[in-house]
Structure formats: C-alpha cells, structure tokens
GROMACS .gro file of N, CA and C in nm:
model
  513
    1ASP      N    1  -0.065   0.127  -1.868
    1ASP     CA    2  -0.129   0.234  -1.793
    1ASP      C    3  -0.064   0.240  -1.656
    2GLN      N    4   0.003   0.350  -1.625
    2GLN     CA    5   0.069   0.367  -1.497
    2GLN      C    6   0.027   0.500  -1.434
    3LYS      N    7   0.014   0.498  -1.302
    3LYS     CA    8  -0.019   0.620  -1.229
    3LYS      C    9   0.062   0.625  -1.101
    4CYS      N   10   0.116   0.743  -1.069
    4CYS     CA   11   0.182   0.766  -0.941
    4CYS      C   12   0.078   0.827  -0.848
    5LEU      N   13   0.065   0.771  -0.728
    5LEU     CA   14  -0.039   0.816  -0.635
    5LEU      C   15   0.015   0.873  -0.505
    6SER      N   16   0.143   0.851  -0.475
    6SER     CA   17   0.198   0.900  -0.349
    6SER      C   18   0.349   0.910  -0.359
    7ALA      N   19   0.408   0.995  -0.274
    7ALA     CA   20   0.553   1.013  -0.272
    7ALA      C   21   0.599   1.044  -0.131
    8ALA      N   22   0.726   1.015  -0.103
    8ALA     CA   23   0.786   1.046   0.027
    8ALA      C   24   0.937   1.062   0.006
    9LEU      N   25   1.000   1.136   0.098
    9LEU     CA   26   1.145   1.155   0.098
    9LEU      C   27   1.202   1.107   0.231
   10ASP      N   28   1.321   1.043   0.227
   10ASP     CA   29   1.385   1.005   0.352
   10ASP      C   30   1.486   1.113   0.393
   11ASP      N   31   1.551   1.096   0.507
   11ASP     CA   32   1.644   1.196   0.559
   11ASP      C   33   1.768   1.213   0.471
   12SER      N   34   1.795   1.117   0.384
   12SER     CA   35   1.910   1.127   0.293
   12SER      C   36   1.869   1.191   0.160
   13GLY      N   37   1.743   1.225   0.145
   13GLY     CA   38   1.695   1.285   0.022
   13GLY      C   39   1.652   1.186  -0.084
   14ASN      N   40   1.655   1.055  -0.052
   14ASN     CA   41   1.607   0.956  -0.147
   14ASN      C   42   1.456   0.972  -0.164
   15ALA      N   43   1.409   0.951  -0.286
   15ALA     CA   44   1.267   0.969  -0.318
   15ALA      C   45   1.200   0.833  -0.337
   16TYR      N   46   1.083   0.818  -0.278
   16TYR     CA   47   1.001   0.698  -0.290
   16TYR      C   48   0.871   0.739  -0.357
   17PHE      N   49   0.827   0.658  -0.452
   17PHE     CA   50   0.702   0.683  -0.521
   17PHE      C   51   0.622   0.554  -0.520
   18ALA      N   52   0.489   0.565  -0.519
   18ALA     CA   53   0.403   0.447  -0.525
   18ALA      C   54   0.283   0.478  -0.612
   19GLY      N   55   0.231   0.374  -0.677
   19GLY     CA   56   0.115   0.392  -0.763
   19GLY      C   57   0.063   0.258  -0.810
   20ILE      N   58  -0.010   0.263  -0.922
   20ILE     CA   59  -0.067   0.142  -0.980
   20ILE      C   60  -0.024   0.133  -1.126
   21TYR      N   61  -0.023   0.009  -1.177
   21TYR     CA   62   0.005  -0.011  -1.319
   21TYR      C   63  -0.069  -0.132  -1.370
   22ALA      N   64  -0.095  -0.131  -1.498
   22ALA     CA   65  -0.149  -0.245  -1.571
   22ALA      C   66  -0.054  -0.270  -1.687
   23GLY      N   67  -0.042  -0.394  -1.729
   23GLY     CA   68   0.051  -0.424  -1.838
   23GLY      C   69   0.193  -0.434  -1.786
   24SER      N   70   0.284  -0.360  -1.849
   24SER     CA   71   0.425  -0.370  -1.810
   24SER      C   72   0.475  -0.239  -1.751
   25LEU      N   73   0.581  -0.251  -1.669
   25LEU     CA   74   0.641  -0.134  -1.606
   25LEU      C   75   0.787  -0.166  -1.576
   26ASP      N   76   0.877  -0.078  -1.620
   26ASP     CA   77   1.020  -0.095  -1.599
   26ASP      C   78   1.079   0.042  -1.569
   27PHE      N   79   1.139   0.057  -1.451
   27PHE     CA   80   1.202   0.183  -1.412
   27PHE      C   81   1.349   0.189  -1.454
   28GLY      N   82   1.398   0.083  -1.516
   28GLY     CA   83   1.537   0.078  -1.558
   28GLY      C   84   1.615  -0.033  -1.493
   29GLY      N   85   1.554  -0.106  -1.403
   29GLY     CA   86   1.621  -0.217  -1.336
   29GLY      C   87   1.564  -0.352  -1.375
   30GLY      N   88   1.489  -0.357  -1.484
   30GLY     CA   89   1.421  -0.479  -1.526
   30GLY      C   90   1.272  -0.467  -1.503
   31ALA      N   91   1.195  -0.532  -1.586
   31ALA     CA   92   1.049  -0.522  -1.579
   31ALA      C   93   0.996  -0.584  -1.450
   32LEU      N   94   0.898  -0.517  -1.391
   32LEU     CA   95   0.824  -0.575  -1.279
   32LEU      C   96   0.732  -0.683  -1.334
   33PRO      N   97   0.682  -0.776  -1.250
   33PRO     CA   98   0.587  -0.876  -1.301
   33PRO      C   99   0.470  -0.808  -1.371
   34ALA      N  100   0.422  -0.868  -1.479
   34ALA     CA  101   0.314  -0.809  -1.558
   34ALA      C  102   0.190  -0.784  -1.473
   35GLY      N  103   0.133  -0.667  -1.492
   35GLY     CA  104   0.006  -0.634  -1.425
   35GLY      C  105  -0.109  -0.680  -1.509
   36PRO      N  106  -0.231  -0.660  -1.461
   36PRO     CA  107  -0.349  -0.704  -1.535
   36PRO      C  108  -0.366  -0.625  -1.665
   37THR      N  109  -0.440  -0.681  -1.757
   37THR     CA  110  -0.477  -0.609  -1.879
   37THR      C  111  -0.609  -0.540  -1.852
   38VAL      N  112  -0.609  -0.409  -1.860
   38VAL     CA  113  -0.731  -0.332  -1.834
   38VAL      C  114  -0.744  -0.223  -1.938
   39VAL      N  115  -0.862  -0.163  -1.941
   39VAL     CA  116  -0.886  -0.051  -2.030
   39VAL      C  117  -0.811   0.070  -1.977
   40SER      N  118  -0.738   0.139  -2.063
   40SER     CA  119  -0.661   0.256  -2.024
   40SER      C  120  -0.749   0.357  -1.951
   41GLY      N  121  -0.697   0.410  -1.841
   41GLY     CA  122  -0.769   0.511  -1.764
   41GLY      C  123  -0.873   0.454  -1.670
   42SER      N  124  -0.878   0.321  -1.653
   42SER     CA  125  -0.982   0.261  -1.569
   42SER      C  126  -0.951   0.268  -1.421
   43ASN      N  127  -0.833   0.319  -1.382
   43ASN     CA  128  -0.793   0.328  -1.242
   43ASN      C  129  -0.785   0.192  -1.176
   44SER      N  130  -0.747   0.091  -1.253
   44SER     CA  131  -0.732  -0.043  -1.202
   44SER      C  132  -0.589  -0.088  -1.228
   45GLY      N  133  -0.538  -0.175  -1.146
   45GLY     CA  134  -0.403  -0.226  -1.164
   45GLY      C  135  -0.348  -0.276  -1.033
   46ILE      N  136  -0.220  -0.308  -1.033
   46ILE     CA  137  -0.156  -0.355  -0.912
   46ILE      C  138  -0.056  -0.249  -0.864
   47ALA      N  139  -0.017  -0.260  -0.737
   47ALA     CA  140   0.067  -0.160  -0.675
   47ALA      C  141   0.213  -0.173  -0.715
   48TRP      N  142   0.278  -0.059  -0.729
   48TRP     CA  143   0.424  -0.054  -0.743
   48TRP      C  144   0.477   0.049  -0.645
   49VAL      N  145   0.599   0.026  -0.600
   49VAL     CA  146   0.671   0.123  -0.518
   49VAL      C  147   0.815   0.123  -0.569
   50ALA      N  148   0.872   0.244  -0.582
   50ALA     CA  149   1.006   0.257  -0.638
   50ALA      C  150   1.086   0.358  -0.556
   51LYS      N  151   1.217   0.338  -0.555
   51LYS     CA  152   1.308   0.426  -0.481
   51LYS      C  153   1.414   0.479  -0.577
   52PHE      N  154   1.439   0.610  -0.567
   52PHE     CA  155   1.538   0.676  -0.650
   52PHE      C  156   1.634   0.756  -0.563
   53LYS      N  157   1.759   0.763  -0.603
   53LYS     CA  158   1.861   0.840  -0.531
   53LYS      C  159   1.828   0.989  -0.543
   54GLY      N  160   1.821   1.054  -0.430
   54GLY     CA  161   1.782   1.194  -0.429
   54GLY      C  162   1.880   1.287  -0.496
   55ALA      N  163   2.009   1.256  -0.491
   55ALA     CA  164   2.111   1.346  -0.547
   55ALA      C  165   2.103   1.360  -0.698
   56ASP      N  166   2.071   1.249  -0.767
   56ASP     CA  167   2.073   1.256  -0.913
   56ASP      C  168   1.959   1.180  -0.982
   57GLY      N  169   1.867   1.123  -0.906
   57GLY     CA  170   1.753   1.051  -0.965
   57GLY      C  171   1.784   0.911  -1.014
   58THR      N  172   1.901   0.858  -0.978
   58THR     CA  173   1.936   0.722  -1.017
   58THR      C  174   1.836   0.623  -0.960
   59PHE      N  175   1.787   0.532  -1.044
   59PHE     CA  176   1.696   0.427  -0.999
   59PHE      C  177   1.770   0.336  -0.902
   60LEU      N  178   1.708   0.302  -0.788
   60LEU     CA  179   1.768   0.213  -0.689
   60LEU      C  180   1.699   0.078  -0.681
   61THR      N  181   1.566   0.077  -0.666
   61THR     CA  182   1.494  -0.050  -0.657
   61THR      C  183   1.344  -0.027  -0.675
   62ALA      N  184   1.271  -0.135  -0.706
   62ALA     CA  185   1.125  -0.128  -0.719
   62ALA      C  186   1.065  -0.264  -0.688
   63LYS      N  187   0.943  -0.263  -0.641
   63LYS     CA  188   0.867  -0.385  -0.612
   63LYS      C  189   0.724  -0.365  -0.658
   64SER      N  190   0.656  -0.477  -0.681
   64SER     CA  191   0.512  -0.471  -0.710
   64SER      C  192   0.439  -0.562  -0.613
   65PHE      N  193   0.310  -0.532  -0.594
   65PHE     CA  194   0.227  -0.611  -0.503
   65PHE      C  195   0.091  -0.629  -0.570
   66GLY      N  196   0.045  -0.755  -0.575
   66GLY     CA  197  -0.081  -0.788  -0.640
   66GLY      C  198  -0.055  -0.868  -0.765
   67THR      N  199  -0.163  -0.914  -0.826
   67THR     CA  200  -0.149  -0.993  -0.949
   67THR      C  201  -0.247  -0.948  -1.056
   68THR      N  202  -0.376  -0.955  -1.030
   68THR     CA  203  -0.472  -0.932  -1.137
   68THR      C  204  -0.581  -0.831  -1.102
   69VAL      N  205  -0.579  -0.774  -0.985
   69VAL     CA  206  -0.688  -0.685  -0.945
   69VAL      C  207  -0.634  -0.554  -0.890
   70LYS      N  208  -0.723  -0.469  -0.845
   70LYS     CA  209  -0.681  -0.339  -0.793
   70LYS      C  210  -0.615  -0.353  -0.656
   71VAL      N  211  -0.490  -0.310  -0.650
   71VAL     CA  212  -0.417  -0.290  -0.525
   71VAL      C  213  -0.363  -0.149  -0.537
   72MET      N  214  -0.423  -0.055  -0.464
   72MET     CA  215  -0.394   0.086  -0.485
   72MET      C  216  -0.334   0.151  -0.361
   73PRO      N  217  -0.202   0.183  -0.365
   73PRO     CA  218  -0.142   0.256  -0.254
   73PRO      C  219  -0.184   0.403  -0.260
   74SER      N  220  -0.219   0.459  -0.146
   74SER     CA  221  -0.265   0.598  -0.145
   74SER      C  222  -0.181   0.685  -0.053
   75ALA      N  223  -0.090   0.625   0.026
   75ALA     CA  224  -0.010   0.704   0.119
   75ALA      C  225   0.124   0.636   0.145
   76LEU      N  226   0.228   0.718   0.155
   76LEU     CA  227   0.362   0.673   0.192
   76LEU      C  228   0.416   0.764   0.300
   77SER      N  229   0.494   0.708   0.391
   77SER     CA  230   0.571   0.788   0.487
   77SER      C  231   0.682   0.699   0.541
   78LEU      N  232   0.774   0.760   0.614
   78LEU     CA  233   0.883   0.684   0.675
   78LEU      C  234   0.870   0.691   0.826
   79ASP      N  235   0.900   0.578   0.892
   79ASP     CA  236   0.896   0.579   1.038
   79ASP      C  237   1.030   0.631   1.092
   80PRO      N  238   1.042   0.653   1.223
   80PRO     CA  239   1.166   0.710   1.279
   80PRO      C  240   1.291   0.626   1.253
   81GLN      N  241   1.276   0.497   1.230
   81GLN     CA  242   1.390   0.410   1.202
   81GLN      C  243   1.422   0.406   1.053
   82GLY      N  244   1.345   0.475   0.970
   82GLY     CA  245   1.371   0.482   0.827
   82GLY      C  246   1.297   0.380   0.743
   83ALA      N  247   1.211   0.298   0.802
   83ALA     CA  248   1.133   0.202   0.725
   83ALA      C  249   1.022   0.277   0.651
   84LEU      N  250   0.986   0.227   0.534
   84LEU     CA  251   0.881   0.288   0.453
   84LEU      C  252   0.746   0.229   0.491
   85LEU      N  253   0.649   0.315   0.519
   85LEU     CA  254   0.512   0.273   0.546
   85LEU      C  255   0.426   0.305   0.424
   86MET      N  256   0.342   0.210   0.385
   86MET     CA  257   0.254   0.228   0.270
   86MET      C  258   0.113   0.186   0.310
   87ALA      N  259   0.014   0.267   0.275
   87ALA     CA  260  -0.126   0.233   0.303
   87ALA      C  261  -0.207   0.250   0.176
   88GLY      N  262  -0.318   0.177   0.169
   88GLY     CA  263  -0.404   0.186   0.051
   88GLY      C  264  -0.521   0.091   0.063
   89MET      N  265  -0.567   0.040  -0.053
   89MET     CA  266  -0.682  -0.052  -0.054
   89MET      C  267  -0.659  -0.162  -0.156
   90TYR      N  268  -0.736  -0.273  -0.140
   90TYR     CA  269  -0.725  -0.386  -0.231
   90TYR      C  270  -0.862  -0.449  -0.250
   91THR      N  271  -0.885  -0.508  -0.369
   91THR     CA  272  -1.017  -0.565  -0.401
   91THR      C  273  -1.016  -0.717  -0.414
   92ALA      N  274  -0.905  -0.780  -0.385
   92ALA     CA  275  -0.894  -0.927  -0.379
   92ALA      C  276  -0.774  -0.958  -0.291
   93ASP      N  277  -0.759  -1.082  -0.252
   93ASP     CA  278  -0.647  -1.120  -0.166
   93ASP      C  279  -0.516  -1.067  -0.227
   94VAL      N  280  -0.427  -1.018  -0.141
   94VAL     CA  281  -0.298  -0.966  -0.187
   94VAL      C  282  -0.190  -1.014  -0.090
   95THR      N  283  -0.073  -1.044  -0.145
   95THR     CA  284   0.038  -1.095  -0.064
   95THR      C  285   0.149  -0.992  -0.056
   96PHE      N  286   0.194  -0.966   0.066
   96PHE     CA  287   0.311  -0.883   0.093
   96PHE      C  288   0.415  -0.976   0.155
   97GLY      N  289   0.515  -1.014   0.079
   97GLY     CA  290   0.615  -1.109   0.129
   97GLY      C  291   0.550  -1.243   0.155
   98THR      N  292   0.549  -1.285   0.283
   98THR     CA  293   0.488  -1.412   0.320
   98THR      C  294   0.349  -1.395   0.379
   99GLN      N  295   0.302  -1.271   0.389
   99GLN     CA  296   0.170  -1.246   0.449
   99GLN      C  297   0.066  -1.221   0.341
  100THR      N  298  -0.039  -1.301   0.341
  100THR     CA  299  -0.151  -1.281   0.250
  100THR      C  300  -0.264  -1.215   0.326
  101LEU      N  301  -0.312  -1.102   0.273
  101LEU     CA  302  -0.427  -1.033   0.330
  101LEU      C  303  -0.550  -1.079   0.254
  102THR      N  304  -0.649  -1.130   0.327
  102THR     CA  305  -0.770  -1.183   0.267
  102THR      C  306  -0.877  -1.075   0.262
  103LYS      N  307  -0.931  -1.052   0.142
  103LYS     CA  308  -1.036  -0.953   0.124
  103LYS      C  309  -1.167  -1.004   0.186
  104ILE      N  310  -1.234  -0.917   0.260
  104ILE     CA  311  -1.362  -0.951   0.321
  104ILE      C  312  -1.474  -0.866   0.262
  105GLY      N  313  -1.454  -0.734   0.257
  105GLY     CA  314  -1.554  -0.643   0.201
  105GLY      C  315  -1.540  -0.630   0.050
  106LEU      N  316  -1.612  -0.534  -0.009
  106LEU     CA  317  -1.595  -0.507  -0.151
  106LEU      C  318  -1.452  -0.463  -0.178
  107ALA      N  319  -1.398  -0.382  -0.088
  107ALA     CA  320  -1.258  -0.342  -0.091
  107ALA      C  321  -1.215  -0.323   0.054
  108ASP      N  322  -1.095  -0.366   0.086
  108ASP     CA  323  -1.040  -0.352   0.221
  108ASP      C  324  -0.916  -0.264   0.216
  109ALA      N  325  -0.880  -0.206   0.329
  109ALA     CA  326  -0.761  -0.123   0.337
  109ALA      C  327  -0.643  -0.207   0.385
  110PHE      N  328  -0.523  -0.158   0.357
  110PHE     CA  329  -0.403  -0.224   0.407
  110PHE      C  330  -0.304  -0.120   0.456
  111VAL      N  331  -0.215  -0.163   0.544
  111VAL     CA  332  -0.096  -0.088   0.581
  111VAL      C  333   0.018  -0.188   0.582
  112ALA      N  334   0.130  -0.150   0.523
  112ALA     CA  335   0.246  -0.238   0.516
  112ALA      C  336   0.371  -0.161   0.553
  113LYS      N  337   0.462  -0.228   0.620
  113LYS     CA  338   0.593  -0.171   0.652
  113LYS      C  339   0.694  -0.240   0.560
  114LEU      N  340   0.772  -0.159   0.486
  114LEU     CA  341   0.868  -0.211   0.391
  114LEU      C  342   1.009  -0.170   0.433
  115ASP      N  343   1.105  -0.259   0.413
  115ASP     CA  344   1.245  -0.226   0.435
  115ASP      C  345   1.281  -0.117   0.334
  116SER      N  346   1.334  -0.004   0.381
  116SER     CA  347   1.358   0.109   0.290
  116SER      C  348   1.473   0.084   0.192
  117SER      N  349   1.561  -0.011   0.219
  117SER     CA  350   1.671  -0.041   0.127
  117SER      C  351   1.627  -0.129   0.012
  118THR      N  352   1.552  -0.234   0.044
  118THR     CA  353   1.514  -0.334  -0.057
  118THR      C  354   1.367  -0.328  -0.097
  119LEU      N  355   1.287  -0.254  -0.021
  119LEU     CA  356   1.141  -0.248  -0.035
  119LEU      C  357   1.073  -0.382  -0.008
  120ALA      N  358   1.144  -0.474   0.056
  120ALA     CA  359   1.086  -0.602   0.095
  120ALA      C  360   0.990  -0.579   0.211
  121PRO      N  361   0.875  -0.646   0.211
  121PRO     CA  362   0.780  -0.631   0.320
  121PRO      C  363   0.834  -0.683   0.453
  122VAL      N  364   0.816  -0.605   0.558
  122VAL     CA  365   0.849  -0.646   0.695
  122VAL      C  366   0.724  -0.705   0.758
  123TRP      N  367   0.611  -0.636   0.743
  123TRP     CA  368   0.480  -0.685   0.787
  123TRP      C  369   0.371  -0.612   0.709
  124ALA      N  370   0.250  -0.668   0.714
  124ALA     CA  371   0.134  -0.605   0.650
  124ALA      C  372   0.010  -0.639   0.731
  125ARG      N  373  -0.085  -0.549   0.735
  125ARG     CA  374  -0.212  -0.571   0.805
  125ARG      C  375  -0.327  -0.528   0.715
  126GLY      N  376  -0.434  -0.606   0.717
  126GLY     CA  377  -0.556  -0.570   0.646
  126GLY      C  378  -0.653  -0.506   0.743
  127LEU      N  379  -0.727  -0.408   0.694
  127LEU     CA  380  -0.833  -0.342   0.771
  127LEU      C  381  -0.962  -0.372   0.696
  128SER      N  382  -1.051  -0.450   0.759
  128SER     CA  383  -1.162  -0.509   0.686
  128SER      C  384  -1.297  -0.458   0.732
  129GLU      N  385  -1.387  -0.444   0.638
  129GLU     CA  386  -1.526  -0.408   0.658
  129GLU      C  387  -1.609  -0.535   0.640
  130GLN      N  388  -1.736  -0.527   0.672
  130GLN     CA  389  -1.827  -0.639   0.648
  130GLN      C  390  -1.838  -0.665   0.497
  131PRO      N  391  -1.876  -0.788   0.458
  131PRO     CA  392  -1.900  -0.813   0.316
  131PRO      C  393  -2.001  -0.712   0.261
  132GLY      N  394  -1.975  -0.661   0.141
  132GLY     CA  395  -2.065  -0.565   0.078
  132GLY      C  396  -2.030  -0.420   0.103
  133PHE      N  397  -1.928  -0.392   0.184
  133PHE     CA  398  -1.888  -0.254   0.213
  133PHE      C  399  -1.743  -0.230   0.174
  134THR      N  400  -1.702  -0.104   0.177
  134THR     CA  401  -1.570  -0.064   0.131
  134THR      C  402  -1.494   0.012   0.239
  135VAL      N  403  -1.365  -0.017   0.251
  135VAL     CA  404  -1.274   0.053   0.341
  135VAL      C  405  -1.164   0.116   0.256
  136GLY      N  406  -1.119   0.233   0.294
  136GLY     CA  407  -1.007   0.295   0.223
  136GLY      C  408  -0.914   0.364   0.320
  137ALA      N  409  -0.785   0.351   0.299
  137ALA     CA  410  -0.684   0.421   0.379
  137ALA      C  411  -0.633   0.538   0.296
  138SER      N  412  -0.624   0.656   0.358
  138SER     CA  413  -0.580   0.773   0.283
  138SER      C  414  -0.455   0.837   0.341
  139GLY      N  415  -0.408   0.790   0.456
  139GLY     CA  416  -0.287   0.846   0.515
  139GLY      C  417  -0.224   0.749   0.611
  140VAL      N  418  -0.092   0.761   0.630
  140VAL     CA  419  -0.019   0.676   0.723
  140VAL      C  420   0.097   0.756   0.780
  141ALA      N  421   0.123   0.738   0.909
  141ALA     CA  422   0.234   0.806   0.977
  141ALA      C  423   0.276   0.723   1.096
  142ALA      N  424   0.395   0.753   1.149
  142ALA     CA  425   0.444   0.685   1.268
  142ALA      C  426   0.497   0.790   1.365
  143ASP      N  427   0.478   0.762   1.496
  143ASP     CA  428   0.532   0.853   1.597
  143ASP      C  429   0.676   0.816   1.630
  144SER      N  430   0.738   0.888   1.723
  144SER     CA  431   0.879   0.866   1.755
  144SER      C  432   0.907   0.727   1.813
  145ALA      N  433   0.804   0.660   1.867
  145ALA     CA  434   0.822   0.525   1.920
  145ALA      C  435   0.798   0.418   1.812
  146GLY      N  436   0.759   0.461   1.691
  146GLY     CA  437   0.734   0.366   1.584
  146GLY      C  438   0.591   0.316   1.577
  147ASN      N  439   0.500   0.371   1.660
  147ASN     CA  440   0.360   0.333   1.652
  147ASN      C  441   0.300   0.391   1.524
  148VAL      N  442   0.228   0.308   1.451
  148VAL     CA  443   0.175   0.346   1.320
  148VAL      C  444   0.029   0.389   1.332
  149THR      N  445  -0.004   0.501   1.268
  149THR     CA  446  -0.141   0.550   1.261
  149THR      C  447  -0.185   0.552   1.116
  150VAL      N  448  -0.305   0.500   1.090
  150VAL     CA  449  -0.363   0.499   0.957
  150VAL      C  450  -0.493   0.577   0.963
  151VAL      N  451  -0.516   0.663   0.866
  151VAL     CA  452  -0.644   0.733   0.857
  151VAL      C  453  -0.713   0.691   0.728
  152GLY      N  454  -0.845   0.698   0.729
  152GLY     CA  455  -0.921   0.659   0.611
  152GLY      C  456  -1.069   0.663   0.638
  153ARG      N  457  -1.143   0.575   0.570
  153ARG     CA  458  -1.289   0.574   0.582
  153ARG      C  459  -1.342   0.431   0.587
  154PHE      N  460  -1.455   0.417   0.654
  154PHE     CA  461  -1.528   0.291   0.654
  154PHE      C  462  -1.675   0.323   0.676
  155GLN      N  463  -1.765   0.226   0.654
  155GLN     CA  464  -1.908   0.254   0.655
  155GLN      C  465  -1.981   0.200   0.778
  156GLN      N  466  -1.956   0.079   0.819
  156GLN     CA  467  -2.031   0.017   0.928
  156GLN      C  468  -1.941  -0.016   1.046
  157THR      N  469  -1.863  -0.122   1.031
  157THR     CA  470  -1.765  -0.161   1.133
  157THR      C  471  -1.633  -0.185   1.064
  158LEU      N  472  -1.525  -0.173   1.139
  158LEU     CA  473  -1.392  -0.191   1.082
  158LEU      C  474  -1.312  -0.281   1.174
  159ALA      N  475  -1.272  -0.397   1.123
  159ALA     CA  476  -1.187  -0.488   1.199
  159ALA      C  477  -1.043  -0.440   1.182
  160VAL      N  478  -0.980  -0.401   1.293
  160VAL     CA  479  -0.844  -0.351   1.288
  160VAL      C  480  -0.745  -0.446   1.353
  161GLY      N  481  -0.796  -0.567   1.400
  161GLY     CA  482  -0.715  -0.674   1.455
  161GLY      C  483  -0.592  -0.627   1.529
  162PRO      N  484  -0.519  -0.711   1.594
  162PRO     CA  485  -0.543  -0.855   1.603
  162PRO      C  486  -0.660  -0.888   1.695
  163GLY      N  487  -0.699  -1.012   1.690
  163GLY     CA  488  -0.813  -1.055   1.772
  163GLY      C  489  -0.942  -0.997   1.718
  164ASN      N  490  -1.025  -0.949   1.807
  164ASN     CA  491  -1.156  -0.897   1.769
  164ASN      C  492  -1.167  -0.747   1.789
  165THR      N  493  -1.060  -0.673   1.762
  165THR     CA  494  -1.065  -0.528   1.775
  165THR      C  495  -1.146  -0.470   1.660
  166VAL      N  496  -1.259  -0.406   1.691
  166VAL     CA  497  -1.351  -0.355   1.589
  166VAL      C  498  -1.389  -0.212   1.623
  167LEU      N  499  -1.387  -0.124   1.523
  167LEU     CA  500  -1.438   0.012   1.537
  167LEU      C  501  -1.582   0.013   1.486
  168GLN      N  502  -1.668   0.087   1.551
  168GLN     CA  503  -1.807   0.098   1.510
  168GLN      C  504  -1.832   0.239   1.458
  169ALA      N  505  -1.894   0.251   1.342
  169ALA     CA  506  -1.927   0.382   1.286
  169ALA      C  507  -2.034   0.449   1.370
  170TYR      N  508  -2.022   0.579   1.387
  170TYR     CA  509  -2.122   0.656   1.460
  170TYR      C  510  -2.237   0.684   1.364
  171THR      N  511  -2.360   0.654   1.407
  171THR     CA  512  -2.475   0.678   1.319
  171THR      C  513  -2.565   0.784   1.373
   0.00000   0.00000   0.00000
C-alpha cells in the first residue's frame, strides 16, 4: 500500500515526491526497508521521499523514515540553498539520521531538512502537544535567509523548542 502525499520541484526541474507505504516499495534503485504490515487503505505506514530527474523522469534516490507506525509527510518545499524541507506527523518515536524525535502526544508534528542530493537528514525537529492530544503539520516553507516556517494545527499547547518555547491555543 503506497500513497504520494506531497511534491516539489527544484530550480533544475528535478521532482521530489513524499508519501507513506506499508510492505515493500522500490522505485528502481533497490527496495526501501520493509514498512509495517497493515490493512490496505488504512492510511498507515512509514514515510518515503524520492527524487527523479526532471528532464526524463530517471530515478535518482529515495529514503524512508520510520519502522512500524505512521510517519506521514504532508508538505515538501526547497529552501533558498536548495535543501529539501519536509513536514508531517508521527505516532511513535522516529529517527531522522542521528536524531530521534520522541512522541509525546497521540501524534506529534515534525519538520526535517534533507540534503537535496542524497536525501540524507541534515536536522529534524519535533513539535509536541501534551499527552492525549494531536499535532499536525500541513505546510513548510523557508524565506530568503533560510528561516523555516511550519503551519499546522494543535489543540492545547505546542512545544516548538528549543528550551521551553510553547505556543498556547486561544480559547
């Protein structure tokens, strides 16, 4: 079960796609690590991101993130330096490179910066709600200085770190 959830183009016309999969997935460069076994159409799985050459659709590279639970990318964009930004949500701890994001709420949001050539993670941040609540990221962009903005939803409070930076929902 595979789904594409977001797409972006770089200045060279290369195409980036991101989504979720369960079971197996191979874009032509070898199978990604096996995703969880789930019921078809359940909207569960782990994240994949793939890059294709814009001129002819040649497969260039792909990565997966997560192991057995929902890691769902919902937005892709490129920053001014050409790095790929990906935002979404996760329902259990997830690792991007050497950074593990720990789930606090029912589902937490993430934003990750990926090297656009290799799709290797440069950094990742979790956006967390209190236990029992859900956070979701629905968009990501960067300004000309490389500052990243994430949009989405939360219910009570949102820890956007580092330190104790917290947003409070208006009631």
